[in-house]
CSV table of C-alpha atoms and ligand atoms in Angstrom, one decimal:
chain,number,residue,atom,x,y,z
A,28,UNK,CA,-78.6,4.1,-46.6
A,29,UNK,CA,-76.9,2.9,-43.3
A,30,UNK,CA,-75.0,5.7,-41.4
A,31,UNK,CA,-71.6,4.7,-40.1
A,32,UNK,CA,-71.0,7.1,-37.0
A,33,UNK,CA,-67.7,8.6,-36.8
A,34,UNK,CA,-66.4,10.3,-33.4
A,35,UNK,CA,-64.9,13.4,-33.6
A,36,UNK,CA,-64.4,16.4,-31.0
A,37,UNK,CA,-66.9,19.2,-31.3
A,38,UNK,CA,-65.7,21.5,-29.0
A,39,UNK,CA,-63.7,21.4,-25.5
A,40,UNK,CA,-64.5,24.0,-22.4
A,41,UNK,CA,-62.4,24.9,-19.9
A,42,UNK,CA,-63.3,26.4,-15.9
A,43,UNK,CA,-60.5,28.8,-14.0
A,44,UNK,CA,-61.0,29.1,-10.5
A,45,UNK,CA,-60.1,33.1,-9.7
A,46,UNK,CA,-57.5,32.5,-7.1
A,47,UNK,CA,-53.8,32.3,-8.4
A,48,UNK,CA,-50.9,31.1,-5.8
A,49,UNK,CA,-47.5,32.6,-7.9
A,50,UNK,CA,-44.5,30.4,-6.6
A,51,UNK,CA,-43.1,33.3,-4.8
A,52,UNK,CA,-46.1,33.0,-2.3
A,53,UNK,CA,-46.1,29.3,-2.3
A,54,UNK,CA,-42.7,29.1,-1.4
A,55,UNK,CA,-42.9,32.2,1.4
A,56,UNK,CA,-45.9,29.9,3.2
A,57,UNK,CA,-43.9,26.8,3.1
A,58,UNK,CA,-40.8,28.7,4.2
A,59,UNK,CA,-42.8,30.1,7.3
A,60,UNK,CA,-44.3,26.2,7.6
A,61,UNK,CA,-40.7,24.7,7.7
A,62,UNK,CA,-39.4,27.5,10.2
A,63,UNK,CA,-42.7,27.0,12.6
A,64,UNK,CA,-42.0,23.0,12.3
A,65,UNK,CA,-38.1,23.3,13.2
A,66,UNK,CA,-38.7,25.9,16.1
A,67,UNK,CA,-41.3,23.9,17.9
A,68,UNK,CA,-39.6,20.4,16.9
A,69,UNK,CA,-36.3,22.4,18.2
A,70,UNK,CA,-35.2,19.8,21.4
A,71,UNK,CA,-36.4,17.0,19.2
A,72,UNK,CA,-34.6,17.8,16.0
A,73,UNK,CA,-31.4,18.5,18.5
A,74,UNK,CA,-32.0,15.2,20.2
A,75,UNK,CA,-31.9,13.4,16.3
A,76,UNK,CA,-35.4,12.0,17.2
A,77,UNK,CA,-36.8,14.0,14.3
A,78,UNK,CA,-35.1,15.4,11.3
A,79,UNK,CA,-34.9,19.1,10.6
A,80,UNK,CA,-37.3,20.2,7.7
A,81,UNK,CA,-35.6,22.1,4.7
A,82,UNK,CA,-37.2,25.1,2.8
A,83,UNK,CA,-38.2,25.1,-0.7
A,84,UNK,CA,-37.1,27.4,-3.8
A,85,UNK,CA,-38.9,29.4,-6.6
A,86,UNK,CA,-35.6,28.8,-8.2
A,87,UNK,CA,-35.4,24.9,-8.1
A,88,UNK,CA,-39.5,24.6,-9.0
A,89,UNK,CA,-38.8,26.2,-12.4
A,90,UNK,CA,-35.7,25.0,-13.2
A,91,UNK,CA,-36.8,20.9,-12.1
A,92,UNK,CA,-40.1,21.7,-13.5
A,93,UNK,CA,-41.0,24.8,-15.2
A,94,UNK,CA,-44.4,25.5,-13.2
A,95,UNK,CA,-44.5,29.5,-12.4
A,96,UNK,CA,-48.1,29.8,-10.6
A,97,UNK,CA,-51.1,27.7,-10.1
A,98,UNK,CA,-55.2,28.0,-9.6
A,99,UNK,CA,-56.9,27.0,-7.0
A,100,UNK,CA,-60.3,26.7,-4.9
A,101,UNK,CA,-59.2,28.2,-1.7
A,102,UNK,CA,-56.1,30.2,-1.2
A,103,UNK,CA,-55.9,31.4,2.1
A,104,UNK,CA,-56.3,27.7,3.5
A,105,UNK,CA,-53.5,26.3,1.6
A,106,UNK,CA,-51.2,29.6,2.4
A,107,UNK,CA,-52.1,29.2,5.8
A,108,UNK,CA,-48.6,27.8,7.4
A,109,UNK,CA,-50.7,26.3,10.1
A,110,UNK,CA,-53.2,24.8,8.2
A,111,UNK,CA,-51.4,24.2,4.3
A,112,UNK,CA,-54.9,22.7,3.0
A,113,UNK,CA,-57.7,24.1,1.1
A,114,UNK,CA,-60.9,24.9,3.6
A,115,UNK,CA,-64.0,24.1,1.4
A,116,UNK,CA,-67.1,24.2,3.4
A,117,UNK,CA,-69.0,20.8,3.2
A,118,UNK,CA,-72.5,21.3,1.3
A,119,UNK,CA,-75.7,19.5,2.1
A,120,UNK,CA,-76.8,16.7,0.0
A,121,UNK,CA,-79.1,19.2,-1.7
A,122,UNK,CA,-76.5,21.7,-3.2
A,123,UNK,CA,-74.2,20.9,-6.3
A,124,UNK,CA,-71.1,19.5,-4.7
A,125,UNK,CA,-68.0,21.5,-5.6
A,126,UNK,CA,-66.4,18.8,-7.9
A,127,UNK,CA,-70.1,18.6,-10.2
A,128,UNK,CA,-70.5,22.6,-9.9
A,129,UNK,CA,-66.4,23.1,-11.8
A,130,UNK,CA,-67.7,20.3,-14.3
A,131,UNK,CA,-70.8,21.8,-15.1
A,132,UNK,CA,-69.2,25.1,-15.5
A,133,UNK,CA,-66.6,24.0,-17.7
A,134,UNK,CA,-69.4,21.6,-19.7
A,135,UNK,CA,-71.8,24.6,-20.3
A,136,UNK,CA,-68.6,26.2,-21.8
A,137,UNK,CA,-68.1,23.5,-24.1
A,138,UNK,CA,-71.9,23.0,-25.2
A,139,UNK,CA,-71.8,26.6,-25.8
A,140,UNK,CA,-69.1,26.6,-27.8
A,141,UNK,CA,-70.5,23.8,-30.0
A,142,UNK,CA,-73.6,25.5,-29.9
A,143,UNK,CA,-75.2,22.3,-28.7
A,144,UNK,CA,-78.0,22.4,-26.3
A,145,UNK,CA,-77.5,19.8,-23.0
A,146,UNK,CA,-80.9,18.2,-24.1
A,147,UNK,CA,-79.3,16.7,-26.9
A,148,UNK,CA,-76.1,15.0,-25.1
A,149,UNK,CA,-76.7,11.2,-24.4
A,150,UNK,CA,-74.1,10.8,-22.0
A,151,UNK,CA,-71.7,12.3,-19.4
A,152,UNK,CA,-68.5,10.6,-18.3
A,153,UNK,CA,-66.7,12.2,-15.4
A,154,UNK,CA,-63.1,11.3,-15.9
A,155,UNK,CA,-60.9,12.8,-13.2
A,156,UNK,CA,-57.9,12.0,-10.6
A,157,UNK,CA,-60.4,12.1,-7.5
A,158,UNK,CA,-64.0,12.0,-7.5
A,159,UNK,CA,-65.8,13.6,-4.4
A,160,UNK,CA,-67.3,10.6,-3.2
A,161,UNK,CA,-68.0,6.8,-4.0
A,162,UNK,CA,-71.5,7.6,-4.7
A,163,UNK,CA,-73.9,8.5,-6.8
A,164,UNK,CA,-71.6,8.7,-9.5
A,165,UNK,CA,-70.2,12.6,-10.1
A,166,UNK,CA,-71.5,11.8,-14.1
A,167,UNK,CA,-74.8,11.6,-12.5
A,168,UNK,CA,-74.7,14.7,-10.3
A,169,UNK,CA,-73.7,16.6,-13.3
A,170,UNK,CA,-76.2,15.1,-15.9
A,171,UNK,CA,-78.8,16.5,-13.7
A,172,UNK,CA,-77.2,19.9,-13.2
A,173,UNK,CA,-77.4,20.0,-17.2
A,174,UNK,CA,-80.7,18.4,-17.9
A,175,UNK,CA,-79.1,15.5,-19.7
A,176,UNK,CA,-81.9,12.4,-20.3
A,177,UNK,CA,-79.1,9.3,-20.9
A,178,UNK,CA,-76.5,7.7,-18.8
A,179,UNK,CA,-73.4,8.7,-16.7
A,180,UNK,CA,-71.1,6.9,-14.6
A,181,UNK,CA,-67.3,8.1,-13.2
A,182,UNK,CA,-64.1,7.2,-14.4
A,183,UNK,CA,-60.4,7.4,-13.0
A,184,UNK,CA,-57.1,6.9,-14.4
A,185,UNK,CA,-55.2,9.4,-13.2
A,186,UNK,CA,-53.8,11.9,-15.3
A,187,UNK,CA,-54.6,9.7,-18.3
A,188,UNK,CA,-58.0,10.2,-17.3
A,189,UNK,CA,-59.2,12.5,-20.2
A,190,UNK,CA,-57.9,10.6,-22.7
A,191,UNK,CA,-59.3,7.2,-21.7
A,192,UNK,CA,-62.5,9.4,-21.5
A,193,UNK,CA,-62.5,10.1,-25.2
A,194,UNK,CA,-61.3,6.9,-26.6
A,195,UNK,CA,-64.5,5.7,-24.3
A,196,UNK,CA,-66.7,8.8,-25.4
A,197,UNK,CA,-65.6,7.7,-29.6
A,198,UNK,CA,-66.2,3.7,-28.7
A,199,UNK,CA,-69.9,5.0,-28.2
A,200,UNK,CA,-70.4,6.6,-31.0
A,201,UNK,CA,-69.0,4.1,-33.2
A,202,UNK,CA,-71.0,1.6,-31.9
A,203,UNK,CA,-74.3,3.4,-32.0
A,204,UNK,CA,-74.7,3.8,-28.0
A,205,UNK,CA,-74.6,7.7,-28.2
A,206,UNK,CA,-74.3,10.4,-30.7
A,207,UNK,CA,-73.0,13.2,-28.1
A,208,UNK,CA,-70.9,12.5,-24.9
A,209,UNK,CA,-69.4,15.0,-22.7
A,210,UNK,CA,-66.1,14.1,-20.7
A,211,UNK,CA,-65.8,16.1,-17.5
A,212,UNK,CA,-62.6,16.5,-16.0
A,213,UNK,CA,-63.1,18.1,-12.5
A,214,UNK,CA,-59.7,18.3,-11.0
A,215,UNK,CA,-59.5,19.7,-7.4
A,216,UNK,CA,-55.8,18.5,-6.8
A,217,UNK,CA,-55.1,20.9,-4.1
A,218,UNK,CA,-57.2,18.4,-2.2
A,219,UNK,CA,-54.9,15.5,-2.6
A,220,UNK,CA,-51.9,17.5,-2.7
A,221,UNK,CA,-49.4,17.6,0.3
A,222,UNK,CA,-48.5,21.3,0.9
A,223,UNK,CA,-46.0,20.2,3.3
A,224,UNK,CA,-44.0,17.9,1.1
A,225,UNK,CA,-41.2,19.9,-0.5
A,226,UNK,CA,-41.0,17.4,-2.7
A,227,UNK,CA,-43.9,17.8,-4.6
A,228,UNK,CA,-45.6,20.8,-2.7
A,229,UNK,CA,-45.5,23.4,-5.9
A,230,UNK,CA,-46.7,20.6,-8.8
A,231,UNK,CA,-50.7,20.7,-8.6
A,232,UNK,CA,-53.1,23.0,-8.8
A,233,UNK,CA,-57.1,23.2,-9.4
A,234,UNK,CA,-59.3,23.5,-12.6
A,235,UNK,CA,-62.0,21.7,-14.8
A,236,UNK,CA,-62.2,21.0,-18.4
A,237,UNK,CA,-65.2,19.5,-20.9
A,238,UNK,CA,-64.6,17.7,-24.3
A,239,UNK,CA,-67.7,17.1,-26.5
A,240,UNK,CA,-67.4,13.8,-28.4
A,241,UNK,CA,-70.0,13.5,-30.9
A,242,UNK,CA,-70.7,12.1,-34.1
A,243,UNK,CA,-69.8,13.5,-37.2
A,244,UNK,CA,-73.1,13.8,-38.9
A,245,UNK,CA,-74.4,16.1,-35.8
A,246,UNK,CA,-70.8,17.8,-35.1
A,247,UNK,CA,-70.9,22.0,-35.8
A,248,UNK,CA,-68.5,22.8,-38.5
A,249,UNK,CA,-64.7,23.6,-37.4
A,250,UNK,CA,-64.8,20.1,-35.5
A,251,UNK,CA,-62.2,17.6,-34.8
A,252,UNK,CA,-62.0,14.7,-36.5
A,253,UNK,CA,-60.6,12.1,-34.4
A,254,UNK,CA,-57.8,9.6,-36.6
A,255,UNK,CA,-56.7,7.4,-34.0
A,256,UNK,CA,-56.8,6.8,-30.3
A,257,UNK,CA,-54.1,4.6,-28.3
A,258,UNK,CA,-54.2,3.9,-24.7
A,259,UNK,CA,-51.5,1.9,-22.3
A,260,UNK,CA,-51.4,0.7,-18.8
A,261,UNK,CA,-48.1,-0.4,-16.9
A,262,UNK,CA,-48.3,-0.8,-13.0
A,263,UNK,CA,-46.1,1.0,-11.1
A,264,UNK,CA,-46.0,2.0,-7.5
A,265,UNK,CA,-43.9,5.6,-8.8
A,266,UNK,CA,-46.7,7.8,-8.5
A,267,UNK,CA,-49.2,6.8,-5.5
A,268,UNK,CA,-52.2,7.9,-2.9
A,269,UNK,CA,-53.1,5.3,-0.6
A,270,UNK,CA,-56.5,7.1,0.3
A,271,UNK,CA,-59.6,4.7,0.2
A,272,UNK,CA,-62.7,3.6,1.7
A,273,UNK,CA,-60.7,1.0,3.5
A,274,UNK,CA,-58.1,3.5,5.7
A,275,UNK,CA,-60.3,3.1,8.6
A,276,UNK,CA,-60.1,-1.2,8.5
A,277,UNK,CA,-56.5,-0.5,8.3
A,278,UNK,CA,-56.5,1.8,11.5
A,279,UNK,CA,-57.0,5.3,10.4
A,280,UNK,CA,-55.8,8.4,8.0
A,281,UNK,CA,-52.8,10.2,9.0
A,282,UNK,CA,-52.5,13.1,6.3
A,283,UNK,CA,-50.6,15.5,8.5
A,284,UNK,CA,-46.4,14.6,8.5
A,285,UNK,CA,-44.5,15.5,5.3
A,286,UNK,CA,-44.7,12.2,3.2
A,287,UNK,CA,-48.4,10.7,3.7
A,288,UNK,CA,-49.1,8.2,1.6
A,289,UNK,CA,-52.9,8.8,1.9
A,290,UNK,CA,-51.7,12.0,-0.2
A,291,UNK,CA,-50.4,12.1,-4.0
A,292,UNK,CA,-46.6,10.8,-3.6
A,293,UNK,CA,-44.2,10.0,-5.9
A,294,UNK,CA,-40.3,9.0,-7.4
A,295,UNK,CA,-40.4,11.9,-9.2
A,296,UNK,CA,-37.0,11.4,-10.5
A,297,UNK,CA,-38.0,7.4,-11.5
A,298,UNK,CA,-41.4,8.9,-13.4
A,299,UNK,CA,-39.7,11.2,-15.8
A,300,UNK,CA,-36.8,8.2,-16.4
A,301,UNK,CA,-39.5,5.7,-16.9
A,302,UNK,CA,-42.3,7.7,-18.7
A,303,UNK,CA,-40.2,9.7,-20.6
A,304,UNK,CA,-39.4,6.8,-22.9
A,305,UNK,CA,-42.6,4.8,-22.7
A,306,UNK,CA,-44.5,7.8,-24.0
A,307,UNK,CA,-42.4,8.8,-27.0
A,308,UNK,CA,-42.3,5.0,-28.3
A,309,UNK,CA,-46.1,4.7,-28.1
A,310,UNK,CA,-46.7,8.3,-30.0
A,311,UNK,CA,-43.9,6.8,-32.7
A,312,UNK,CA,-45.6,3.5,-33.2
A,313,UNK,CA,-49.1,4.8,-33.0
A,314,UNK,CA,-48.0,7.5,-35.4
A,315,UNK,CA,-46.6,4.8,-37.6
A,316,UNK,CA,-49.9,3.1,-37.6
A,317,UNK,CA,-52.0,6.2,-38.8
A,318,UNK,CA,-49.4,6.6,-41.3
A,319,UNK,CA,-47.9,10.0,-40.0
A,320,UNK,CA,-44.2,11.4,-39.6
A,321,UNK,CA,-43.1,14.4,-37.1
A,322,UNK,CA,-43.5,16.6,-40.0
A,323,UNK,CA,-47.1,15.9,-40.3
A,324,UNK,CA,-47.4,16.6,-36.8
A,325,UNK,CA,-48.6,20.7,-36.2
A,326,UNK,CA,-48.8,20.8,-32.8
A,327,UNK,CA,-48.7,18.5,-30.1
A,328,UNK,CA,-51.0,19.3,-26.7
A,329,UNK,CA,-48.8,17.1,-24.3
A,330,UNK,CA,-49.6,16.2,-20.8
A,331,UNK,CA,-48.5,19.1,-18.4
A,332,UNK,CA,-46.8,17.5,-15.7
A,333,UNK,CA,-43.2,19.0,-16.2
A,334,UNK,CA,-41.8,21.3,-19.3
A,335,UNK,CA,-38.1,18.6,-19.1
A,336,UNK,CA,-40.2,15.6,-19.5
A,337,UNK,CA,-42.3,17.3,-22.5
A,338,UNK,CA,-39.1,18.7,-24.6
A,339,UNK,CA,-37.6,15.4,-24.7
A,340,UNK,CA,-40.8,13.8,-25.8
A,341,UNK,CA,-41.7,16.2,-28.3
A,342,UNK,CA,-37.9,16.4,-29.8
A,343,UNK,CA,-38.6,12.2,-30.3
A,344,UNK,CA,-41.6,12.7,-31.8
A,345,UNK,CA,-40.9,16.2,-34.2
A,346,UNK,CA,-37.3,14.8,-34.8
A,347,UNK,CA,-36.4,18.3,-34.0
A,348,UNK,CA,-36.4,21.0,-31.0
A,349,UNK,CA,-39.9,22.0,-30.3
A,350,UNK,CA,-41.1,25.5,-30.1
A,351,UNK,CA,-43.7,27.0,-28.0
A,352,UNK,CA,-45.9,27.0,-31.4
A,353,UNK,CA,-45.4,23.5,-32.1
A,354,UNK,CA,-45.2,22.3,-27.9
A,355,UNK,CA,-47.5,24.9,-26.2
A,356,UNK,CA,-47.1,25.0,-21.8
A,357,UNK,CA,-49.8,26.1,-19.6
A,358,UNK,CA,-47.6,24.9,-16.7
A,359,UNK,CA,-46.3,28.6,-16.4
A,360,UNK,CA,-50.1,29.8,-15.7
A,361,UNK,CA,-51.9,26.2,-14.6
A,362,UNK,CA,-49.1,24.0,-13.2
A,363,UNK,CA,-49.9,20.0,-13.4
A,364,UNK,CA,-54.0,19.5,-13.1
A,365,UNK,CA,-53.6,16.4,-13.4
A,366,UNK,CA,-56.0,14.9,-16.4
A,367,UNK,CA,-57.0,18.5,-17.4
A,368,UNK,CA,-53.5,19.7,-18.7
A,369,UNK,CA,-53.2,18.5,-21.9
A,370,UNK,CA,-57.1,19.6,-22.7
A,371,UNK,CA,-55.8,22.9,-21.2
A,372,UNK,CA,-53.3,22.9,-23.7
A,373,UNK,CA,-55.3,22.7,-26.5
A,374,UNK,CA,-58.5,24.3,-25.5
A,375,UNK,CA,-56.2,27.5,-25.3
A,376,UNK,CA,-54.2,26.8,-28.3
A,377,UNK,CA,-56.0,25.7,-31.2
A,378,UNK,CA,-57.9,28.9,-32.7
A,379,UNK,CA,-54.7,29.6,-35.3
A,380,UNK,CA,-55.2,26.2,-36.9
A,381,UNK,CA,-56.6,25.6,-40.2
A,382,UNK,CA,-58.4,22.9,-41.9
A,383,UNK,CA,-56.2,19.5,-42.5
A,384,UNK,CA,-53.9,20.5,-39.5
A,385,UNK,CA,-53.2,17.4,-37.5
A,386,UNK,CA,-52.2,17.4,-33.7
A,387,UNK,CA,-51.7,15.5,-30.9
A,388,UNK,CA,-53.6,15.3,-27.5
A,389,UNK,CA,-51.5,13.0,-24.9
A,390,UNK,CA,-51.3,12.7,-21.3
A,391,UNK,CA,-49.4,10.5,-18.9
A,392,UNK,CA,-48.8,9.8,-15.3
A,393,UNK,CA,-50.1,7.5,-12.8
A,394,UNK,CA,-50.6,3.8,-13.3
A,395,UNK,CA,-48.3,4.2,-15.1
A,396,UNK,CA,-51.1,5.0,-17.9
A,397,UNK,CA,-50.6,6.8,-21.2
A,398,UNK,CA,-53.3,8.1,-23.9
A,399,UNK,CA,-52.7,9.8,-27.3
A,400,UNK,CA,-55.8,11.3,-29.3
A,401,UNK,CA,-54.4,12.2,-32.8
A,402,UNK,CA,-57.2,14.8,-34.1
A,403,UNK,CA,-57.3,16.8,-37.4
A,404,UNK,CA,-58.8,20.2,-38.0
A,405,UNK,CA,-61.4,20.6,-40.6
B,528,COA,N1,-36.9,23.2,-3.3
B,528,COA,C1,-35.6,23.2,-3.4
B,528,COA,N2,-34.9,22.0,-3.6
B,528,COA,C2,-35.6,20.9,-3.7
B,528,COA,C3,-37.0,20.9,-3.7
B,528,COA,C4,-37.7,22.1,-3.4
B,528,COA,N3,-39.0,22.2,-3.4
B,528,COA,N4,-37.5,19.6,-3.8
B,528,COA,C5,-36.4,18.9,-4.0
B,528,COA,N5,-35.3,19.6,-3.9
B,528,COA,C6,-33.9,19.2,-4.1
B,528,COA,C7,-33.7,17.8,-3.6
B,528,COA,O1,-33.5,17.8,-2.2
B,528,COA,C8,-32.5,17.3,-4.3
B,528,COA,O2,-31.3,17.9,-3.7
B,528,COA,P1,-30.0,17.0,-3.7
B,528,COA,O3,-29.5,16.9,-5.1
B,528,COA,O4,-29.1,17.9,-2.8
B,528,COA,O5,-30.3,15.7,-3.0
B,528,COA,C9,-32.6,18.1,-5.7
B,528,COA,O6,-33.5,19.2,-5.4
B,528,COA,C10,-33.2,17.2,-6.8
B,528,COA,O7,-34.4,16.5,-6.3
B,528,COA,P2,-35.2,15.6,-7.2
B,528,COA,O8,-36.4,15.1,-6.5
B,528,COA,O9,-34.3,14.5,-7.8
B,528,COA,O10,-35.7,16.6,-8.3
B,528,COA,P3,-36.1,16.4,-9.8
B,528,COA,O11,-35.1,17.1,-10.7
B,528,COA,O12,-36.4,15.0,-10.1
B,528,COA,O13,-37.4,17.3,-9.9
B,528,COA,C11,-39.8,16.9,-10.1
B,528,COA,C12,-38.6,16.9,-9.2
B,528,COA,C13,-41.0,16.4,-9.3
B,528,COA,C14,-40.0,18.3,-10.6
B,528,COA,C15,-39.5,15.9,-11.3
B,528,COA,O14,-39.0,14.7,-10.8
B,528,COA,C16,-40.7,15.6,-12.1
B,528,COA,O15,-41.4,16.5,-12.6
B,528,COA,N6,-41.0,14.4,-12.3
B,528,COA,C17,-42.0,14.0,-13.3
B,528,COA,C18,-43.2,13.4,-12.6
B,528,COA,C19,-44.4,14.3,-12.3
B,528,COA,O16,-44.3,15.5,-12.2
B,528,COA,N7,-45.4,13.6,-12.1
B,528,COA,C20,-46.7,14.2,-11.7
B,528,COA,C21,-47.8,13.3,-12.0
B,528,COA,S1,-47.9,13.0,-13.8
C-alpha cells in the first residue's frame, strides 16, 4: 500500500542563555550612556551642532510594549555605558561557533523530547534573523555537531523565519524528500540590536529554539498534527538593517551613533499600524479555509514583538478579549527574539492541552512577512 506522508510537529526545544538584563538595569546603563554622551558632546550640543540625547524609561518600555526583562549572551558588554554591545570572543574555525552551539543546544532539547535520536533526522534548516556568517551554511555547522547524514542549508526571513521554516520542513515531508527535519532558530539579536537607540534599545534579546517536523507515521505519540500552513510577503522599508557583505564597496560600517542603519531600525509606530491589520485578515481567511471559527481556536502562540499589537490581533481572531490562557506572553521574561518568540510561546505553553485542541503558531515582522501554523493536539 502507498504511504502518503503527513507533516506534523513532534516536539519543539528551546535554549535560555543564564544572563537576564531586567529593564530597570537596562534603562540605568542607557541613562549613564545618554549623561556620558551629553557631558562630553556639552560645547557641541550648546553650539546646536549636535542634538542633546534623551533618557529612556522602564515606565514607557512596558506601557508601549509590555517587555519586563530580556536574555542574553553577554551582559556586562551590553551594560557597559561605554561599550553598549555584547563582547563575544571570536572562535577559531575549529570550535562550534556561538550561533551553531545555541542551535544545537536547543535541537538536542527537542530530539530529546521526541525521543528521536539525531541519526535518524534527514535534514536541518537554520531559520533565523542573522546568521553568523555567509558561509558554510549554519544548517551545516549544526548537522555535524549532531551527527546528522542528509542536507542543511540556512534560511532568513526575519521574524517570520520559523514559520517559513516549517511550512518548508512539512513541503518535505509531503513530497517524500525527508521524514524528520529540524528547524533551528538561533537568535543572538543583542548582536544586531542598537543599545544606544532609545527607540528601540529595550525590544531584543538572545535565545534559540528547535521544532521537529516529521512525518506522521514515525512521529512519538502526543504530536502535532499540522492542518494548514499560510505564509505572506509585503515589502516594506518599516523594519530595516542595512548590514551586508557589500558595506565595504559602499565605503564602510558605521554602527556607533544612535540610529545606524547597519543595525535593526524601524517605524515602530508605522509596523504595529500596518501589521496589526495585515496579520489578523490573513489568520481570518486562512482560518476560513481550514474551516475554523475563534471558538475553535484554544490558544493562539502569537509572534512576541509587542503585548498592544498581540491583544488587538487575538481580540479579531477570538471575537473576544483574550486571556493569558488563551494569548500566552513570554515578552515579560524573553522580550522580542525575533523568529524564536512565538515557538517560545508554545514550547512553554502547551503541556495543559489535550487531544483535539487546536492552536495557532504565527509570527510577523520584517519584510513585512507573516506565517501562521494552525496545529492540533493528539
Ligand atoms: N523611553 C521613554 N520614552 C520613549 C522611549 C524610551 N525608550 N522611546 C520613545 N519614547 C517616546 C517618544 O519620544 C515619543 O514621545 P513624544 O510622544 O513626546 O514624541 C513617545 O515615547 C512615543 O514614541 P513611539 O516611537 O511612537 O512609541 P510607540 O508607542 O510606537 O512604541 C514600540 C514603540 C517600538 C514599542 C512600538 O512602536 C512597537 O512595538 N511597534 C511594533 C513593532 C515591533 O516591535 N517590531 C519589532 C520587529 S517585529
Amino acid at each position: 500500500m502507498s504511504h502518503t506522508p503527513q507533516p506534523v510537529i513532534s516536539a519543539t526545544g528551546l535554549f535560555t542563555p543564564a544572563e537576564r538584563i531586567a529593564n530597570e538595569e537596562l534603562v540605568a546603563s542607557f541613562n549613564a550612556y545618554v549623561a556620558l554622551h551629553n557631558r562630553e558632546n556639552a560645547a557641541a550640543i550648546a553650539a546646536g551642532e549636535i542634538a542633546e540625547l534623551t533618557e529612556s524609561s522602564v515606565e514607557f518600555i512596558e506601557k508601549a510594549s509590555g517587555i519586563g526583562s530580556r536574555f542574553v549572551v553577554d551582559k556586562a558588554g551590553i551594560l557597559d555605558p561605554t561599550h553598549m554591545a555584547p563582547r563575544l570572543p571570536e572562535r577559531s574555525n575549529d570550535e562550534l561557533s556561538v550561533l551553531a552551539e545555541i542551535g544545537v543546544a536547543a535541537a538536542k532539547d527537542a530530539l530529546a523530547r521526541a525521543g528521536r535520536d539525531a541519526a535518524d533526522v534527514d535534514a536541518v534548516l537554520c531559520a533565523a534573523s542573522n546568521m553568523q556568517r555567509a558561509y558554510p551554511a549554519m544548517a551545516v555547522e549544526i548537522q555535524d555537531a549532531l551527527g546528522i547524514d542528509g542536507f542543511g542549508f540556512d534560511m532568513n526571513v526575519a521574524c517570520s523565519s520559523a514559520t517559513f521554516g516549517i511550512q518548508t520542513a512539512a513541503d518535505y515531508i509531503r513530497a517524500g524528500h525527508a521524514k524528520s527535519v529540524l528547524v533551528v532558530n538561533p537568535e543572538i539579536c543583542s548582536g544586531h540590536l542598537n543599545w544606544r537607540d532609545r527607540d528601540s534599545h529595550f525590544i531584543f534579546g538572545d535565545v534559540a529554539t528547535a521544532i521537529l517536523v516529521e512525518d506522521k507515521a514515525i512521529a512519538p505519540a502526543g504530536h502535532w498534527n499540522i492542518l494548514g500552513t499560510k505564509l505572506k510577503t509585503v515589502f516594506s522599508n518599516n523594519i530595516r538593517n542595512n548590514f551586508g557583505f557589500l558595506n565595504r564597496a559602499h565605503g564602510g560600517i558605521d554602527q556607533g551613533g544612535p540610529k545606524s542603519d547597519k543595525l535593526f531600525v524601524q517605524e515602530g509606530r508605522k509596523v504595529f499600524k500596518e501589521v496589526v491589520p495585515m496579520v489578523a485578515n490573513m489568520i481570518v481567511e486562512q482560518m476560513q479555509v481550514l474551516g475554523l471559527t475563534g471558538s475553535d481556536m484554544r490558544r493562539l502562540w502569537l509572534h512576541q514583538a509587542n503585548a498592544n499589537m498581540n491583544r488587538l490581533i487575538a481580540q479579531r481572531v477570538l471575537g473576544h478579549e483574550a486571556s493569558d490562557d488563551e494569548s500566552p506572553t513570554v515578552l515579560d521574561t524573553y522580550g522580542n527574539t525575533s523568529s524564536a518568540g512565538s515557538i517560545i510561546a508554545f514550547h512553554l505553553n502547551h503541556a495543559d492541552m489535550v487531544a483535539g485542541d487546536t492552536g495557532l503558531i504565527c509570527s510577523f515582522g520584517a519584510g513585512y512577512s507573516a506565517g501562521t501554523v494552525f496545529v492540533r493536539k493528539t
